[in-house]
mmCIF file of C-alpha atoms in Angstrom:
data_model
loop_
_atom_site.group_PDB
_atom_site.id
_atom_site.type_symbol
_atom_site.label_atom_id
_atom_site.label_comp_id
_atom_site.label_asym_id
_atom_site.label_seq_id
_atom_site.Cartn_x
_atom_site.Cartn_y
_atom_site.Cartn_z
ATOM 1 C CA GLN A 1 24.550 -9.049 -15.513
ATOM 2 C CA VAL A 2 23.828 -9.420 -11.820
ATOM 3 C CA GLN A 3 20.309 -10.429 -10.882
ATOM 4 C CA LEU A 4 18.920 -10.733 -7.372
ATOM 5 C CA VAL A 5 15.438 -12.185 -6.964
ATOM 6 C CA GLU A 6 13.655 -12.135 -3.611
ATOM 7 C CA SER A 7 10.772 -14.374 -2.671
ATOM 8 C CA GLY A 8 8.847 -15.387 0.403
ATOM 9 C CA GLY A 9 6.982 -12.205 1.235
ATOM 10 C CA GLY A 10 3.311 -12.150 2.086
ATOM 11 C CA LEU A 11 0.712 -11.527 4.758
ATOM 12 C CA VAL A 12 1.420 -12.774 8.265
ATOM 13 C CA LYS A 13 -0.199 -12.156 11.640
ATOM 14 C CA PRO A 14 1.599 -10.344 14.454
ATOM 15 C CA GLY A 15 3.846 -12.780 16.303
ATOM 16 C CA GLY A 16 4.188 -14.973 13.245
ATOM 17 C CA SER A 17 7.236 -15.960 11.207
ATOM 18 C CA LEU A 18 8.337 -15.688 7.616
ATOM 19 C CA ARG A 19 11.463 -16.667 5.711
ATOM 20 C CA LEU A 20 12.646 -14.521 2.838
ATOM 21 C CA SER A 21 14.923 -15.881 0.140
ATOM 22 C CA CYS A 22 17.189 -14.156 -2.346
ATOM 23 C CA ALA A 23 18.583 -15.986 -5.354
ATOM 24 C CA GLY A 24 21.599 -14.481 -7.038
ATOM 25 C CA SER A 25 22.831 -14.976 -10.586
ATOM 26 C CA GLY A 26 25.462 -13.418 -12.804
ATOM 27 C CA LEU A 27 27.937 -13.059 -9.945
ATOM 28 C CA THR A 28 30.372 -15.056 -7.854
ATOM 29 C CA PHE A 29 28.207 -14.956 -4.773
ATOM 30 C CA SER A 30 31.006 -15.784 -2.356
ATOM 31 C CA ASP A 31 32.931 -12.637 -3.353
ATOM 32 C CA TYR A 32 30.473 -10.249 -1.755
ATOM 33 C CA TYR A 33 28.938 -9.155 1.486
ATOM 34 C CA MET A 34 25.157 -9.307 1.197
ATOM 35 C CA SER A 35 22.522 -7.239 2.955
ATOM 36 C CA TRP A 36 18.839 -6.926 3.672
ATOM 37 C CA ILE A 37 17.380 -3.432 3.483
ATOM 38 C CA ARG A 38 13.726 -2.614 4.053
ATOM 39 C CA GLN A 39 11.370 0.235 3.307
ATOM 40 C CA ALA A 40 8.063 0.674 5.082
ATOM 41 C CA PRO A 41 5.221 2.059 2.933
ATOM 42 C CA GLY A 42 5.854 5.730 2.249
ATOM 43 C CA LYS A 43 8.941 5.731 4.497
ATOM 44 C CA GLY A 44 12.704 5.751 4.125
ATOM 45 C CA LEU A 45 15.296 3.021 3.765
ATOM 46 C CA GLU A 46 16.445 0.993 6.760
ATOM 47 C CA TRP A 47 19.527 -1.232 6.604
ATOM 48 C CA ILE A 48 18.520 -4.138 8.799
ATOM 49 C CA SER A 49 21.216 -6.766 8.347
ATOM 50 C CA TYR A 50 24.389 -7.738 6.556
ATOM 51 C CA ILE A 51 26.455 -10.909 6.313
ATOM 52 C CA SER A 52 30.093 -11.346 5.400
ATOM 53 C CA ARG A 53 31.324 -13.363 2.443
ATOM 54 C CA THR A 54 31.737 -16.552 4.449
ATOM 55 C CA GLY A 55 28.852 -15.915 6.806
ATOM 56 C CA THR A 56 31.060 -15.598 9.857
ATOM 57 C CA ALA A 57 30.316 -11.920 10.471
ATOM 58 C CA LEU A 58 26.725 -10.816 10.932
ATOM 59 C CA HIS A 59 25.132 -7.532 11.944
ATOM 60 C CA TYR A 60 21.587 -6.506 12.753
ATOM 61 C CA ALA A 61 19.857 -3.206 13.319
ATOM 62 C CA ASP A 62 18.537 -2.792 16.843
ATOM 63 C CA SER A 63 14.982 -2.849 15.473
ATOM 64 C CA VAL A 64 15.320 -6.524 14.426
ATOM 65 C CA LYS A 65 18.066 -7.868 16.690
ATOM 66 C CA GLY A 66 17.043 -11.076 18.421
ATOM 67 C CA ARG A 67 14.097 -11.623 16.068
ATOM 68 C CA PHE A 68 15.662 -11.849 12.600
ATOM 69 C CA THR A 69 18.461 -14.140 11.423
ATOM 70 C CA VAL A 70 20.428 -13.752 8.209
ATOM 71 C CA SER A 71 22.171 -16.670 6.529
ATOM 72 C CA ARG A 72 23.670 -17.614 3.184
ATOM 73 C CA ASP A 73 24.762 -20.583 1.112
ATOM 74 C CA ASN A 74 27.418 -19.635 -1.422
ATOM 75 C CA ALA A 75 27.191 -22.973 -3.213
ATOM 76 C CA GLU A 76 23.528 -22.229 -3.919
ATOM 77 C CA ASN A 77 24.019 -18.482 -4.539
ATOM 78 C CA SER A 78 21.351 -17.912 -1.916
ATOM 79 C CA LEU A 79 20.655 -15.507 0.931
ATOM 80 C CA TRP A 80 17.918 -15.861 3.512
ATOM 81 C CA LEU A 81 16.266 -13.793 6.215
ATOM 82 C CA GLN A 82 14.392 -15.679 8.904
ATOM 83 C CA MET A 83 11.933 -13.319 10.558
ATOM 84 C CA ASN A 84 10.317 -14.328 13.856
ATOM 85 C CA SER A 85 8.048 -12.527 16.309
ATOM 86 C CA LEU A 86 6.890 -10.240 13.546
ATOM 87 C CA ARG A 87 5.306 -6.937 14.471
ATOM 88 C CA VAL A 88 3.016 -4.566 12.599
ATOM 89 C CA ASP A 89 5.918 -2.140 12.169
ATOM 90 C CA ASP A 90 7.904 -4.793 10.294
ATOM 91 C CA THR A 91 5.556 -4.224 7.367
ATOM 92 C CA ALA A 92 7.778 -3.169 4.479
ATOM 93 C CA VAL A 93 9.283 -4.010 1.146
ATOM 94 C CA TYR A 94 12.396 -6.068 1.826
ATOM 95 C CA TYR A 95 15.302 -5.724 -0.578
ATOM 96 C CA CYS A 96 18.190 -8.107 -1.027
ATOM 97 C CA ALA A 97 21.338 -6.144 -1.846
ATOM 98 C CA ARG A 98 24.865 -6.886 -3.035
ATOM 99 C CA GLU A 99 27.591 -4.743 -1.557
ATOM 100 C CA ARG A 100 30.592 -3.588 -3.556
ATOM 101 C CA ALA A 101 33.700 -5.652 -2.866
ATOM 102 C CA GLY A 102 35.529 -4.053 0.034
ATOM 103 C CA VAL A 103 33.173 -1.071 0.222
ATOM 104 C CA PRO A 104 29.908 -1.227 2.214
ATOM 105 C CA ILE A 105 27.739 0.437 -0.429
ATOM 106 C CA VAL A 106 25.100 -1.204 -2.579
ATOM 107 C CA ASP A 107 25.806 -1.908 -6.220
ATOM 108 C CA ASP A 108 22.879 -4.211 -6.956
ATOM 109 C CA TRP A 109 19.362 -4.494 -5.568
ATOM 110 C CA GLY A 110 16.622 -7.050 -5.950
ATOM 111 C CA GLN A 111 13.139 -5.998 -6.943
ATOM 112 C CA GLY A 112 11.949 -6.283 -3.364
ATOM 113 C CA THR A 113 9.346 -8.474 -1.686
ATOM 114 C CA LEU A 114 6.469 -7.079 0.356
ATOM 115 C CA VAL A 115 5.920 -8.310 3.892
ATOM 116 C CA THR A 116 2.653 -7.277 5.501
ATOM 117 C CA VAL A 117 2.124 -7.920 9.198
ATOM 118 C CA SER A 118 -1.501 -7.492 10.116
ATOM 119 C CA SER A 119 -4.213 -9.220 12.080
ATOM 120 C CA ASP B 1 25.112 3.407 16.218
ATOM 121 C CA ILE B 2 25.802 6.377 13.977
ATOM 122 C CA GLN B 3 22.698 8.425 13.183
ATOM 123 C CA MET B 4 22.329 10.282 9.914
ATOM 124 C CA THR B 5 20.115 13.356 9.617
ATOM 125 C CA GLN B 6 19.167 14.853 6.278
ATOM 126 C CA SER B 7 17.763 18.300 5.606
ATOM 127 C CA PRO B 8 15.460 19.414 4.308
ATOM 128 C CA SER B 9 12.949 16.562 4.322
ATOM 129 C CA THR B 10 11.262 18.032 1.252
ATOM 130 C CA LEU B 11 12.655 20.448 -1.291
ATOM 131 C CA SER B 12 10.688 22.200 -4.035
ATOM 132 C CA ALA B 13 12.602 23.386 -7.070
ATOM 133 C CA SER B 14 12.278 24.074 -10.769
ATOM 134 C CA VAL B 15 14.024 22.655 -13.798
ATOM 135 C CA GLY B 16 17.361 24.428 -14.184
ATOM 136 C CA ASP B 17 17.741 25.253 -10.496
ATOM 137 C CA THR B 18 20.736 24.284 -8.407
ATOM 138 C CA VAL B 19 19.828 22.531 -5.165
ATOM 139 C CA LYS B 20 21.734 21.336 -2.110
ATOM 140 C CA ILE B 21 20.819 18.545 0.283
ATOM 141 C CA THR B 22 22.637 18.265 3.600
ATOM 142 C CA CYS B 23 23.453 15.139 5.570
ATOM 143 C CA ARG B 24 24.835 15.255 9.096
ATOM 144 C CA ALA B 25 26.370 12.362 11.004
ATOM 145 C CA SER B 26 26.119 11.968 14.776
ATOM 146 C CA GLN B 27 29.891 11.431 14.883
ATOM 147 C CA SER B 28 32.768 11.728 12.449
ATOM 148 C CA ILE B 29 32.608 9.358 9.501
ATOM 149 C CA THR B 30 35.587 10.964 7.691
ATOM 150 C CA THR B 31 34.450 10.579 4.047
ATOM 151 C CA TRP B 32 32.699 7.212 4.294
ATOM 152 C CA LEU B 33 29.458 8.495 2.823
ATOM 153 C CA ALA B 34 27.353 7.558 -0.186
ATOM 154 C CA TRP B 35 24.350 9.158 -1.870
ATOM 155 C CA TYR B 36 21.508 7.294 -3.605
ATOM 156 C CA GLN B 37 18.558 8.355 -5.731
ATOM 157 C CA GLN B 38 15.245 6.537 -5.535
ATOM 158 C CA LYS B 39 12.208 6.895 -7.761
ATOM 159 C CA PRO B 40 8.739 5.646 -6.790
ATOM 160 C CA GLY B 41 8.393 1.890 -6.999
ATOM 161 C CA LYS B 42 12.048 1.388 -7.853
ATOM 162 C CA ALA B 43 15.152 0.302 -5.980
ATOM 163 C CA PRO B 44 17.658 3.039 -5.151
ATOM 164 C CA LYS B 45 20.529 3.899 -7.463
ATOM 165 C CA LEU B 46 24.029 4.777 -6.282
ATOM 166 C CA LEU B 47 25.159 8.277 -7.268
ATOM 167 C CA ILE B 48 28.217 9.119 -5.190
ATOM 168 C CA TYR B 49 30.520 7.330 -2.753
ATOM 169 C CA LYS B 50 33.434 8.346 -0.573
ATOM 170 C CA ALA B 51 31.608 11.636 -0.161
ATOM 171 C CA SER B 52 32.601 13.052 -3.538
ATOM 172 C CA THR B 53 33.394 10.252 -6.013
ATOM 173 C CA LEU B 54 30.855 10.138 -8.831
ATOM 174 C CA GLU B 55 29.676 6.673 -9.738
ATOM 175 C CA THR B 56 30.318 5.681 -13.352
ATOM 176 C CA GLY B 57 27.524 6.836 -15.636
ATOM 177 C CA VAL B 58 26.085 9.412 -13.254
ATOM 178 C CA PRO B 59 25.736 12.878 -14.829
ATOM 179 C CA ILE B 60 28.303 15.459 -13.749
ATOM 180 C CA ARG B 61 25.559 17.821 -12.574
ATOM 181 C CA PHE B 62 25.599 15.678 -9.422
ATOM 182 C CA SER B 63 28.389 16.419 -6.969
ATOM 183 C CA GLY B 64 29.167 15.630 -3.355
ATOM 184 C CA SER B 65 31.275 17.329 -0.759
ATOM 185 C CA GLY B 66 32.074 17.288 2.926
ATOM 186 C CA SER B 67 33.964 15.358 5.538
ATOM 187 C CA GLY B 68 33.709 14.568 9.208
ATOM 188 C CA THR B 69 30.079 15.106 10.148
ATOM 189 C CA GLU B 70 28.643 17.395 7.483
ATOM 190 C CA PHE B 71 28.058 16.522 3.835
ATOM 191 C CA THR B 72 26.288 18.055 0.865
ATOM 192 C CA LEU B 73 24.796 16.681 -2.320
ATOM 193 C CA THR B 74 24.532 19.366 -4.993
ATOM 194 C CA ILE B 75 22.540 19.029 -8.197
ATOM 195 C CA SER B 76 23.419 21.786 -10.658
ATOM 196 C CA GLY B 77 20.891 22.550 -13.349
ATOM 197 C CA LEU B 78 18.017 20.283 -12.356
ATOM 198 C CA GLN B 79 16.612 18.064 -15.088
ATOM 199 C CA PRO B 80 13.093 16.584 -15.103
ATOM 200 C CA ASP B 81 14.563 13.140 -14.407
ATOM 201 C CA ASP B 82 16.129 14.371 -11.138
ATOM 202 C CA PHE B 83 12.884 14.759 -9.229
ATOM 203 C CA ALA B 84 13.116 11.850 -6.817
ATOM 204 C CA THR B 85 14.031 11.027 -3.226
ATOM 205 C CA TYR B 86 17.673 11.153 -2.155
ATOM 206 C CA TYR B 87 19.312 9.245 0.680
ATOM 207 C CA CYS B 88 22.707 9.508 2.280
ATOM 208 C CA GLN B 89 24.337 6.396 3.770
ATOM 209 C CA GLN B 90 27.307 6.163 6.117
ATOM 210 C CA TYR B 91 29.642 3.192 6.040
ATOM 211 C CA SER B 92 32.180 4.196 8.650
ATOM 212 C CA SER B 93 30.618 1.922 11.250
ATOM 213 C CA HIS B 94 28.196 -0.672 9.968
ATOM 214 C CA ARG B 95 25.704 0.977 7.598
ATOM 215 C CA THR B 96 23.007 3.589 8.212
ATOM 216 C CA PHE B 97 20.772 5.632 5.925
ATOM 217 C CA GLY B 98 19.524 9.131 6.422
ATOM 218 C CA GLN B 99 15.755 9.556 6.468
ATOM 219 C CA GLY B 100 15.619 10.863 2.903
ATOM 220 C CA THR B 101 14.967 14.136 1.080
ATOM 221 C CA ARG B 102 12.132 14.333 -1.402
ATOM 222 C CA LEU B 103 12.892 16.662 -4.297
ATOM 223 C CA GLU B 104 9.660 17.833 -5.899
ATOM 224 C CA ILE B 105 8.764 20.075 -8.782
ATOM 225 C CA LYS B 106 7.795 23.604 -7.767
#
């Protein structure tokens, strides 16, 4: 059974940085594209980034481009999101997500980690 | 980027009703569309992909239709467990969600 566990969320001041981690188990990590999806309190889902199986192809939503960096280590079954220059509107639950092989839809989600940006 | 617009934002219905949620894309996405259900405090769950293909284990009262820029999620014979928020997601070009439709009990 696939399990994705995020960590690294917390309270940070505007302009600060945070690094989220996602540990995968029960899957061959290198077989799948991985994504970060966030949800602000009481709001909808926003797909903010995805990374290809080997990490060579990356994509970011305009809202985070230039501030966030996604990376992965298949040997460690790990995914990361480095978040810099954080803003109040980055406050959200951040989900790690596994895409279906060959189809950019989400089959598995982590439990989410809350990032709060506030002074 | 492709924008996805759902309507309505909120829908009130009763158990046993049939409801339809619409999702419109800002440009053609052929049938590269998925639907998810989300309950409070939980991660979303995939219901339908490729516009009309039901995910394994999803009840047949859920159905999807459409192509190009207009899509519909239909729930026939609402059950108490169906009251939740529904999101469409395009995967024709990168990935984008609609803003969501909250289905509430009338």
